[in-house]
Coordinates of C-alpha atoms in Angstrom, one line a residue:
Chain A
M1 CA -63.5 72.5 -112.5
A2 CA -66.1 74.1 -114.6
T3 CA -67.9 71.5 -116.6
T4 CA -69.6 73.8 -119.1
E5 CA -68.3 76.6 -121.3
K6 CA -70.0 79.8 -122.1
L7 CA -73.0 80.0 -124.5
M8 CA -72.1 80.1 -128.2
A9 CA -73.8 80.8 -131.5
V10 CA -73.3 77.8 -133.8
T11 CA -75.1 75.7 -136.4
G12 CA -76.2 72.2 -135.6
N13 CA -73.5 70.7 -137.7
Q14 CA -70.8 72.9 -136.0
A15 CA -72.1 71.8 -132.6
V16 CA -71.7 68.1 -133.5
A17 CA -68.3 68.6 -135.1
M18 CA -67.3 70.3 -131.8
A19 CA -68.4 67.3 -129.8
M20 CA -66.5 65.0 -132.1
K21 CA -63.4 67.2 -131.6
Q22 CA -63.7 66.9 -127.9
I23 CA -64.2 63.2 -128.1
D24 CA -61.1 63.0 -130.5
P25 CA -61.8 59.5 -131.7
D26 CA -59.0 57.3 -133.1
V27 CA -60.4 57.3 -136.6
V28 CA -62.9 59.3 -138.6
A29 CA -63.6 57.9 -142.0
A30 CA -65.9 59.9 -144.2
Y31 CA -66.9 60.8 -147.7
P32 CA -66.2 64.6 -148.1
I33 CA -68.6 65.6 -150.9
T34 CA -72.4 66.2 -151.2
P35 CA -74.7 64.8 -149.8
Q36 CA -72.2 64.9 -146.9
T37 CA -72.8 67.8 -144.5
D38 CA -70.3 70.3 -143.1
V39 CA -69.9 68.2 -140.0
V40 CA -67.1 66.5 -141.9
Q41 CA -65.8 69.8 -143.4
S42 CA -65.5 71.3 -139.9
Y43 CA -63.8 68.2 -138.6
S44 CA -61.3 68.2 -141.4
Q45 CA -60.4 71.7 -140.4
Y46 CA -59.7 70.5 -136.8
V47 CA -57.5 67.8 -138.3
A48 CA -55.7 70.3 -140.5
D49 CA -55.2 72.6 -137.6
G50 CA -53.8 69.8 -135.4
E51 CA -56.5 70.2 -132.8
V52 CA -57.2 66.4 -132.8
Q53 CA -55.1 63.3 -133.0
T54 CA -57.6 61.5 -135.2
E55 CA -56.6 59.5 -138.2
F56 CA -58.9 61.1 -140.8
V57 CA -59.6 58.9 -143.8
T58 CA -61.3 60.5 -146.8
V59 CA -62.8 57.8 -149.1
E60 CA -64.4 57.7 -152.5
S61 CA -67.9 56.8 -151.5
E62 CA -70.2 56.5 -148.4
H63 CA -70.1 52.7 -148.9
S64 CA -66.3 52.9 -148.5
A65 CA -66.7 55.3 -145.5
M66 CA -68.7 52.7 -143.6
S67 CA -66.4 49.9 -144.8
A68 CA -63.4 51.8 -143.5
C69 CA -65.2 52.4 -140.2
I70 CA -65.8 48.7 -139.9
G71 CA -62.2 47.8 -140.4
S72 CA -61.1 50.5 -138.0
A73 CA -63.6 49.5 -135.3
A74 CA -62.7 45.8 -135.7
A75 CA -59.1 46.8 -135.1
G76 CA -60.2 48.2 -131.8
A77 CA -60.2 51.9 -132.7
R78 CA -62.8 54.3 -131.5
T79 CA -64.4 55.2 -134.8
M80 CA -66.9 57.9 -135.9
T81 CA -68.4 59.1 -139.2
A82 CA -71.2 61.3 -140.5
T83 CA -73.6 61.0 -143.3
S84 CA -76.9 62.2 -144.7
S85 CA -79.7 61.4 -147.2
A86 CA -78.5 59.4 -150.3
G87 CA -75.1 59.0 -148.7
F88 CA -76.7 56.9 -146.0
A89 CA -78.6 55.0 -148.6
L90 CA -75.3 54.2 -150.4
M91 CA -73.9 52.8 -147.1
W92 CA -76.8 50.4 -146.9
E93 CA -75.1 47.0 -147.3
V94 CA -72.3 47.7 -144.8
V95 CA -74.5 49.5 -142.3
Y96 CA -75.9 46.0 -141.5
V97 CA -72.5 44.5 -141.4
A98 CA -71.4 47.1 -138.8
A99 CA -74.3 46.1 -136.6
S100 CA -73.9 42.3 -137.0
M101 CA -70.2 42.6 -136.2
R102 CA -71.3 44.4 -133.0
L103 CA -68.9 47.3 -133.6
P104 CA -69.6 50.4 -131.5
I105 CA -69.2 52.9 -134.4
V106 CA -70.9 56.3 -133.8
M107 CA -72.4 58.0 -136.8
T108 CA -74.2 61.3 -137.2
T109 CA -77.0 61.0 -139.8
V110 CA -78.4 64.5 -140.6
N111 CA -82.0 63.8 -141.6
R112 CA -82.6 64.7 -145.3
A113 CA -84.9 63.3 -148.0
L114 CA -84.2 60.6 -150.4
S115 CA -84.7 61.3 -154.1
G116 CA -86.8 61.5 -156.3
P117 CA -87.8 64.0 -157.4
I118 CA -84.3 65.2 -156.6
N119 CA -84.5 66.7 -153.1
I120 CA -82.0 67.1 -150.3
H121 CA -84.2 68.9 -147.8
C122 CA -85.3 67.8 -144.4
D123 CA -87.3 64.7 -143.8
H124 CA -86.7 61.4 -141.9
S125 CA -86.9 58.9 -144.8
D126 CA -83.1 58.3 -144.8
S127 CA -82.7 57.1 -141.2
M128 CA -86.2 55.6 -140.9
G129 CA -85.2 53.3 -143.8
G130 CA -82.3 52.1 -141.5
R131 CA -84.5 51.4 -138.5
D132 CA -84.2 47.6 -138.9
S133 CA -80.4 47.6 -139.5
G134 CA -79.5 46.9 -135.9
W135 CA -78.2 50.4 -135.1
I136 CA -79.3 52.3 -132.0
Q137 CA -81.1 55.4 -133.2
I138 CA -81.4 58.6 -131.1
Y139 CA -83.3 61.6 -132.6
N140 CA -82.6 65.1 -131.4
E141 CA -84.6 68.3 -131.4
D142 CA -82.0 71.0 -131.6
A143 CA -78.2 71.7 -131.7
Q144 CA -77.8 71.3 -127.9
E145 CA -79.5 67.9 -127.9
A146 CA -77.4 66.8 -130.9
Y147 CA -74.2 67.9 -129.2
D148 CA -75.2 66.2 -125.9
A149 CA -76.2 63.0 -127.7
T150 CA -72.9 62.9 -129.5
V151 CA -71.1 63.1 -126.1
M152 CA -73.3 60.4 -124.7
S153 CA -72.8 58.0 -127.6
F154 CA -69.7 56.0 -126.9
P155 CA -70.6 55.1 -123.3
I156 CA -73.8 53.6 -124.7
A157 CA -72.4 51.9 -127.8
E158 CA -69.3 50.5 -126.1
H159 CA -71.1 49.3 -123.0
P160 CA -70.3 45.6 -122.6
D161 CA -74.0 44.6 -122.5
V162 CA -74.6 46.5 -125.7
S163 CA -71.7 46.6 -128.1
L164 CA -73.7 48.0 -131.0
P165 CA -73.3 50.9 -133.5
L166 CA -75.2 54.1 -132.7
M167 CA -76.5 56.8 -135.0
N168 CA -77.6 60.3 -133.9
M169 CA -80.1 62.2 -136.0
Y170 CA -81.2 65.8 -136.2
D171 CA -83.2 67.7 -138.8
G172 CA -81.4 68.7 -141.9
F173 CA -81.2 72.5 -142.5
I174 CA -83.8 73.3 -139.9
I175 CA -81.2 72.4 -137.2
S176 CA -78.1 71.4 -139.2
G177 CA -77.8 74.7 -141.0
A178 CA -79.5 77.0 -138.4
I179 CA -77.5 79.1 -136.0
G180 CA -78.7 78.4 -132.5
P181 CA -77.5 78.6 -128.9
L182 CA -75.1 75.9 -127.6
R183 CA -73.6 75.5 -124.2
P184 CA -70.8 73.0 -124.7
L185 CA -69.0 71.0 -122.0
S186 CA -65.4 71.6 -121.2
D187 CA -62.9 69.4 -123.0
A188 CA -62.0 67.8 -119.7
A189 CA -65.7 67.1 -118.8
V190 CA -66.2 65.3 -122.2
K191 CA -63.1 63.2 -121.7
D192 CA -64.1 62.4 -118.2
F193 CA -67.6 61.4 -119.3
I194 CA -66.7 59.1 -122.1
G195 CA -63.7 57.5 -120.3
E196 CA -61.4 55.0 -121.9
K197 CA -62.6 52.6 -124.5
P198 CA -63.2 49.2 -122.9
A199 CA -60.8 46.5 -123.9
V200 CA -62.4 44.1 -126.4
L201 CA -61.2 41.4 -128.7
N202 CA -59.8 43.0 -131.8
L203 CA -58.0 42.2 -135.0
L204 CA -54.7 43.7 -133.9
D205 CA -54.4 41.6 -130.7
S206 CA -52.1 38.9 -132.0
E207 CA -52.0 37.2 -128.6
H208 CA -55.7 36.5 -128.9
P209 CA -56.4 35.9 -132.6
V210 CA -60.0 36.2 -133.7
T211 CA -62.0 36.2 -136.9
F212 CA -64.4 38.9 -137.7
G213 CA -67.2 38.7 -140.3
P214 CA -66.6 35.3 -141.8
F215 CA -68.7 33.3 -144.2
D216 CA -71.5 31.6 -142.2
G217 CA -73.4 29.2 -144.5
L218 CA -76.7 27.3 -144.3
H219 CA -75.8 25.3 -141.3
G220 CA -73.9 28.0 -139.4
W221 CA -75.0 30.3 -136.6
Y222 CA -76.5 33.2 -138.5
F223 CA -79.9 32.8 -136.9
E224 CA -78.5 32.7 -133.4
H225 CA -76.4 35.7 -134.2
K226 CA -79.5 37.7 -135.1
I227 CA -81.2 36.7 -131.8
A228 CA -78.1 37.9 -130.0
Q229 CA -78.3 41.3 -131.8
N230 CA -81.9 41.7 -130.6
R231 CA -80.9 40.8 -127.1
A232 CA -78.2 43.5 -127.2
M233 CA -80.8 46.0 -128.4
E234 CA -83.1 45.1 -125.4
A235 CA -80.2 45.5 -123.1
A236 CA -79.4 48.9 -124.6
L237 CA -82.7 50.4 -123.4
P238 CA -81.7 50.6 -119.7
V239 CA -78.1 51.4 -120.6
I240 CA -79.2 54.5 -122.6
Q241 CA -81.3 55.7 -119.7
E242 CA -78.5 55.2 -117.2
T243 CA -76.2 57.2 -119.5
Y244 CA -78.9 60.0 -119.8
D245 CA -79.1 60.0 -116.0
R246 CA -75.3 60.2 -115.6
F247 CA -75.2 63.0 -118.1
A248 CA -77.8 64.9 -116.1
E249 CA -75.6 64.7 -113.0
V250 CA -72.8 66.5 -114.9
T251 CA -74.8 69.0 -116.9
G252 CA -78.2 69.3 -115.3
R253 CA -79.8 68.4 -118.6
Q254 CA -82.0 65.4 -118.0
Y255 CA -83.0 63.3 -121.1
Q256 CA -85.5 60.5 -121.3
H257 CA -86.3 57.9 -124.1
L258 CA -89.6 59.9 -124.3
M259 CA -89.7 63.5 -123.4
C260 CA -93.2 64.3 -122.1
Y261 CA -94.6 67.8 -122.0
D262 CA -97.7 68.5 -120.0
M263 CA -98.8 64.9 -120.3
E264 CA -100.0 64.6 -116.6
D265 CA -103.4 66.2 -117.3
A266 CA -103.6 66.0 -121.1
D267 CA -106.8 65.0 -122.8
V268 CA -105.2 64.8 -126.2
A269 CA -101.6 64.4 -127.3
I270 CA -99.2 64.7 -130.3
V271 CA -96.3 62.3 -130.7
V272 CA -93.5 63.6 -132.8
I273 CA -89.7 63.3 -133.5
G274 CA -87.2 66.1 -134.0
S275 CA -87.5 69.8 -134.3
A276 CA -91.3 69.8 -134.9
A277 CA -91.5 69.2 -131.1
G278 CA -90.3 72.8 -130.4
T279 CA -92.9 74.3 -132.8
A280 CA -95.6 72.1 -131.1
R281 CA -94.7 73.4 -127.7
T282 CA -95.1 77.0 -128.9
V283 CA -98.6 76.1 -130.1
M284 CA -99.4 74.3 -126.9
A285 CA -98.7 77.5 -124.8
K286 CA -101.4 79.3 -126.8
L287 CA -104.0 76.5 -126.7
K288 CA -103.5 75.9 -122.9
A289 CA -104.2 79.6 -122.4
E290 CA -107.6 78.8 -124.0
G291 CA -108.2 76.0 -121.6
L292 CA -107.4 73.0 -123.9
K293 CA -105.7 70.2 -122.2
V294 CA -103.0 69.3 -124.8
G295 CA -99.8 67.3 -124.3
L296 CA -96.8 66.3 -126.3
V297 CA -94.5 63.3 -126.4
K298 CA -91.2 63.7 -128.2
I299 CA -89.4 60.4 -129.1
R300 CA -85.7 60.5 -128.6
T301 CA -84.8 56.8 -128.4
F302 CA -86.4 55.1 -131.5
R303 CA -84.2 52.0 -131.6
P304 CA -84.5 50.3 -129.2
F305 CA -88.1 51.4 -129.0
P306 CA -89.5 52.1 -125.5
T307 CA -92.7 50.1 -126.2
A308 CA -94.1 49.8 -122.7
E309 CA -93.3 53.3 -121.8
I310 CA -95.0 54.9 -124.8
A311 CA -98.1 52.9 -124.1
R312 CA -98.1 54.0 -120.4
V313 CA -97.8 57.7 -121.2
L314 CA -100.5 57.6 -123.8
S315 CA -102.9 55.4 -121.7
G316 CA -104.5 58.4 -120.1
V317 CA -105.4 60.5 -123.2
K318 CA -108.5 60.3 -125.3
A319 CA -107.0 61.0 -128.7
V320 CA -103.5 60.8 -130.1
A321 CA -102.0 62.2 -133.4
V322 CA -98.7 60.7 -134.5
L323 CA -96.7 63.0 -136.7
D324 CA -94.4 61.2 -139.2
R325 CA -91.8 63.0 -141.3
A326 CA -91.4 59.9 -143.5
D327 CA -93.9 57.5 -145.1
S328 CA -94.1 53.8 -145.5
F329 CA -95.8 53.4 -148.8
G330 CA -98.5 50.8 -148.8
A331 CA -98.5 50.4 -145.0
M332 CA -101.2 51.6 -142.7
G333 CA -99.1 54.7 -141.9
G334 CA -95.7 56.2 -141.4
P335 CA -93.0 54.3 -139.5
L336 CA -93.6 56.1 -136.2
Y337 CA -97.4 55.6 -136.4
L338 CA -97.0 51.8 -137.0
E339 CA -94.6 51.6 -134.0
I340 CA -97.1 53.5 -131.7
L341 CA -100.1 51.4 -132.8
A342 CA -98.2 48.2 -132.2
A343 CA -97.2 49.4 -128.7
L344 CA -100.7 50.5 -127.8
Y345 CA -102.2 47.1 -129.0
H346 CA -99.4 45.2 -127.2
E347 CA -100.1 46.9 -123.9
G348 CA -103.9 46.8 -124.3
V349 CA -104.3 50.6 -124.5
H350 CA -107.4 51.7 -126.5
T351 CA -107.4 55.3 -127.6
K352 CA -108.3 57.1 -130.8
T353 CA -105.4 57.6 -133.1
V354 CA -104.6 59.4 -136.3
N355 CA -101.5 59.6 -138.5
C356 CA -100.3 62.9 -139.8
I357 CA -97.6 63.0 -142.5
Y358 CA -95.7 66.3 -142.7
G359 CA -92.5 67.9 -143.9
L360 CA -91.6 65.5 -146.7
G361 CA -88.7 67.0 -148.8
G362 CA -88.5 70.0 -146.5
R363 CA -92.1 71.1 -146.7
D364 CA -92.6 73.7 -144.0
L365 CA -94.6 72.9 -140.9
Y366 CA -96.2 76.0 -139.5
P367 CA -97.7 76.5 -136.1
Q368 CA -101.1 76.7 -137.7
N369 CA -100.7 73.1 -139.0
I370 CA -100.1 71.9 -135.5
E371 CA -102.9 73.9 -134.1
D372 CA -105.3 72.3 -136.6
V373 CA -104.1 68.9 -135.5
F374 CA -104.7 69.7 -131.8
R375 CA -108.2 71.1 -132.6
M376 CA -109.0 67.9 -134.6
L377 CA -107.9 65.9 -131.5
A378 CA -110.0 68.0 -129.2
D379 CA -113.1 67.3 -131.3
A380 CA -112.3 63.6 -131.2
A381 CA -112.0 63.7 -127.5
G382 CA -115.5 65.3 -127.5
G383 CA -116.8 62.3 -129.5
A384 CA -116.0 63.1 -133.2
D385 CA -114.3 60.4 -135.3
L386 CA -110.7 60.8 -136.4
P387 CA -109.8 60.2 -140.1
Q388 CA -108.9 56.5 -140.8
S389 CA -106.4 57.4 -143.5
R390 CA -103.3 59.6 -143.4
V391 CA -103.8 63.4 -142.8
Y392 CA -101.3 65.4 -144.8
L393 CA -100.2 68.7 -143.2
N394 CA -99.5 71.8 -145.4
M395 CA -100.2 69.9 -148.6
K396 CA -100.5 72.1 -151.8
G397 CA -103.7 72.1 -153.9
E398 CA -106.4 71.7 -151.2
Chain B
M1 CA -75.7 84.3 -143.1
T2 CA -72.7 86.4 -142.2
A3 CA -75.0 89.2 -141.0
A4 CA -77.3 86.7 -139.3
K5 CA -74.4 85.1 -137.4
M6 CA -73.1 88.5 -136.3
V7 CA -76.6 89.5 -135.0
A8 CA -76.9 86.1 -133.3
E9 CA -73.5 86.5 -131.6
L10 CA -74.4 90.1 -130.5
A11 CA -77.6 88.7 -129.1
V12 CA -75.8 86.0 -127.1
E13 CA -73.4 88.6 -125.7
R14 CA -76.5 90.6 -124.4
G15 CA -78.1 87.5 -122.9
K16 CA -80.8 87.4 -125.5
H17 CA -82.1 84.3 -127.2
F18 CA -81.8 83.9 -131.0
Q19 CA -82.2 81.7 -134.0
A20 CA -80.9 82.2 -137.5
F21 CA -81.4 80.0 -140.5
P22 CA -81.4 80.3 -144.3
E23 CA -83.8 78.7 -146.7
Y24 CA -81.5 76.8 -149.0
G25 CA -82.6 77.5 -152.6
P26 CA -80.9 76.9 -155.9
E27 CA -77.2 76.2 -155.4
R28 CA -75.8 78.9 -157.7
S29 CA -74.2 82.2 -156.8
G30 CA -76.5 85.1 -157.1
A31 CA -79.8 83.1 -156.8
P32 CA -82.4 84.8 -154.6
I33 CA -82.5 83.2 -151.1
V34 CA -84.4 84.0 -147.9
A35 CA -82.8 83.8 -144.5
F36 CA -84.6 84.3 -141.1
T37 CA -83.5 85.5 -137.7
R38 CA -85.5 85.5 -134.5
L39 CA -84.5 87.5 -131.4
S40 CA -86.2 87.1 -128.1
S41 CA -85.8 87.6 -124.4
E42 CA -87.4 84.2 -123.9
P43 CA -86.0 80.8 -125.2
I44 CA -87.0 80.2 -128.9
Q45 CA -88.5 76.8 -129.6
I46 CA -90.3 77.4 -132.8
Y47 CA -88.7 75.9 -135.9
S48 CA -90.7 77.2 -138.9
P49 CA -90.1 80.1 -141.3
I50 CA -91.0 83.6 -140.1
E51 CA -94.4 84.5 -141.5
H52 CA -94.7 88.0 -140.1
P53 CA -91.3 89.8 -139.9
N54 CA -90.9 93.0 -137.9
L55 CA -87.8 93.8 -139.9
V56 CA -87.0 93.0 -143.5
L57 CA -83.6 93.4 -145.0
V58 CA -83.3 93.4 -148.8
L59 CA -79.7 92.8 -149.8
D60 CA -80.4 92.8 -153.6
E61 CA -82.4 95.9 -154.6
T62 CA -83.4 94.3 -157.9
L63 CA -85.8 92.1 -155.9
V64 CA -87.8 95.3 -155.0
G65 CA -90.7 95.3 -157.5
T66 CA -89.9 91.7 -158.6
V67 CA -91.1 89.9 -155.5
D68 CA -93.2 91.1 -152.7
V69 CA -90.5 91.6 -150.1
T70 CA -93.1 92.8 -147.6
D71 CA -95.1 89.6 -147.8
G72 CA -96.6 89.0 -144.3
A73 CA -94.9 92.0 -142.8
P74 CA -97.2 93.9 -140.5
D75 CA -98.0 97.6 -141.1
D76 CA -95.5 98.8 -138.6
A77 CA -92.6 96.7 -140.0
I78 CA -89.3 98.3 -141.1
V79 CA -87.8 97.5 -144.5
I80 CA -84.1 98.2 -145.1
V81 CA -83.0 98.1 -148.7
N82 CA -79.4 97.9 -149.8
T83 CA -79.5 100.6 -152.6
T84 CA -78.0 103.9 -153.7
E85 CA -81.6 105.2 -154.2
S86 CA -83.5 107.2 -151.6
P87 CA -86.6 105.9 -149.8
E88 CA -88.8 108.0 -152.1
E89 CA -87.1 106.6 -155.2
I90 CA -87.2 103.0 -154.1
S91 CA -90.9 103.4 -153.2
A92 CA -91.6 104.1 -156.9
H93 CA -90.8 100.4 -157.6
M94 CA -93.4 98.9 -155.3
D95 CA -96.0 99.8 -152.7
F96 CA -94.6 99.5 -149.2
G97 CA -97.9 100.6 -147.6
S98 CA -97.5 102.3 -144.3
R99 CA -94.2 100.4 -143.5
R100 CA -91.1 102.4 -142.8
V101 CA -88.7 102.2 -145.7
M102 CA -85.0 102.8 -145.1
C103 CA -82.2 102.8 -147.6
V104 CA -78.4 102.3 -147.2
A105 CA -75.8 101.9 -149.9
A106 CA -74.3 98.9 -148.2
T107 CA -72.5 97.4 -151.2
K108 CA -70.9 100.8 -152.0
I109 CA -69.9 101.3 -148.4
A110 CA -68.4 97.7 -148.3
L111 CA -66.4 98.4 -151.5
D112 CA -65.1 101.7 -150.0
T113 CA -64.2 100.3 -146.6
I114 CA -63.6 96.6 -147.0
G115 CA -62.7 96.5 -150.6
K116 CA -65.2 93.8 -151.5
A117 CA -68.9 93.8 -152.5
I118 CA -70.1 92.1 -149.3
P119 CA -72.9 94.3 -147.8
N120 CA -73.4 92.1 -144.7
T121 CA -71.4 94.1 -142.2
P122 CA -72.7 97.5 -143.1
M123 CA -76.3 96.1 -143.0
V124 CA -75.7 95.3 -139.3
G125 CA -74.9 99.0 -138.8
A126 CA -78.2 99.9 -140.5
I127 CA -80.1 97.4 -138.3
A128 CA -78.6 99.0 -135.2
K129 CA -79.8 102.5 -136.3
A130 CA -83.2 101.2 -137.3
T131 CA -84.0 99.1 -134.2
G132 CA -81.7 100.3 -131.4
L133 CA -81.1 96.6 -130.6
F134 CA -77.3 97.2 -130.4
T135 CA -75.2 100.3 -130.1
L136 CA -72.3 101.2 -132.4
D137 CA -69.9 100.6 -129.6
E138 CA -71.2 97.2 -129.0
I139 CA -70.9 96.2 -132.6
E140 CA -67.4 97.6 -132.8
E141 CA -66.3 95.7 -129.7
H142 CA -67.8 92.5 -131.1
L143 CA -66.0 92.9 -134.5
R144 CA -62.7 93.5 -132.9
E145 CA -63.2 90.5 -130.6
S146 CA -64.5 88.0 -133.2
F147 CA -62.9 89.2 -136.5
G148 CA -59.7 90.2 -134.7
K149 CA -58.8 86.5 -134.1
K150 CA -59.2 85.6 -137.8
F151 CA -58.4 88.6 -139.9
S152 CA -55.8 91.3 -140.3
E153 CA -56.2 94.6 -138.6
K154 CA -56.9 96.2 -142.0
V155 CA -59.9 93.9 -142.5
V156 CA -61.1 94.5 -139.0
E157 CA -60.8 98.3 -139.2
G158 CA -62.5 98.2 -142.7
N159 CA -65.5 96.3 -141.2
V160 CA -65.7 98.7 -138.2
E161 CA -65.7 101.7 -140.6
A162 CA -68.3 100.0 -142.7
V163 CA -70.7 99.7 -139.7
R164 CA -70.1 103.3 -138.7
R165 CA -70.8 104.6 -142.1
A166 CA -73.9 102.6 -142.6
Y167 CA -75.2 103.7 -139.2
K168 CA -74.6 107.3 -140.2
E169 CA -75.7 107.2 -143.8
V170 CA -78.9 105.1 -143.6
Q171 CA -81.9 107.2 -144.7
G172 CA -85.6 107.1 -143.9

């Protein structure tokens, strides 16, 4: 049996919709209007054409979309949805409920800015705001990664040691709206990879009646519940890697929490999330030809965060730039930078660091911007100081 | 994006690597937008707008002389304009430098052959003539294969004729 189909030309959103079609979940509940992406539009076409068995529920808001997903997942149904930007923000209250009820809902969050000024272009401020919500977060570089991550989602989320909701991200427009190459798996290979949903306690099992999401007052078990959520997150880290490894056996495409490029002999490194990694690799090829020892770390798994691993891969370099496509106003830097600094301190790694903010609201990131960062790092490796405050890439007016 | 998708699919069929993406501007019909396509024999990993295009397609001729459609294009770039004017006439609206200017009445061809003012398909014929990236036969085969599943034979044949005419009629 051939496990992969021939190469296709599709957008990032079409790639993810195709993965969803092959998964054919029991329920998809989604809000069908802007800021929703055409993931849902494509999926509704599959439903209309009878290509899936899914119960497709269109709702009146993103808050209702996640609420419907919670009800569906609590009833034991395999449940998916998609969102983006302000739509994710509107889900906020119930995003936390999904995680605390330990429901393995799988959601695509296409990374786009939060207003204002009114802007729907790419940045990571939507999903970064949800990093403490208790959802597993996987960030993808291109359409192929987003497709692959969607296929890998249920085996991670539904794993008995985990039982947590999972969201997959990829860059709005840059990947979501761009036509790129995709080599999908065959329908049978997807079905085989995700397997049957494990039996769990659910609302419709009248033989084993259970209560979901009840009131839990001052003297209840809320606190212990939160501890259990964190333990599940810790347990997810090895489960995610095992799933990545199993996927590699089927497809030959090997993923890691951190994807390292030329880190073995790197003097300096950039850490980045999403499509900017591809642009960075293009720049690295040029700089390596000049003899500069540059490396790149792309973060795929952001929640749970691979703390020890990031500290280990950065322990050998003399200077690191962390590129954030979101900011945390009033903090020492963007969300990824804070995470990396904490990891380095925790593991006792002392290296020079700088935080670069880029791409907010869809601002372009050019190869020259990344080259400038690598040259700044090379100077730092040679003894120069790095800026202590944020460096803004491709800012107007300077 | 229709033209970009067609070029992308043609590239895939030839084993080439590609990337095509629009820059989403104002969400109103007729607003000027920019879209980019990269083709390569190597995998494409760069995700930023094209700064130095080898080929510029101008679908709306009123942009010539209004914006610098050759911004960043090297001296040996090719510019194809959808217009009923000749390369000499269109060059009166702006300075194209030493770049090769080609003209094709893609909207008129589309109206004649497809019956709608959608210049995308004929522009692909003009690209084939200008660059030699694809032959007429290859485009025709692709159209019959991909459009044939979705549209009537009349629509498919109209598109095939549009490509042929643009290939033949493009000047410059």
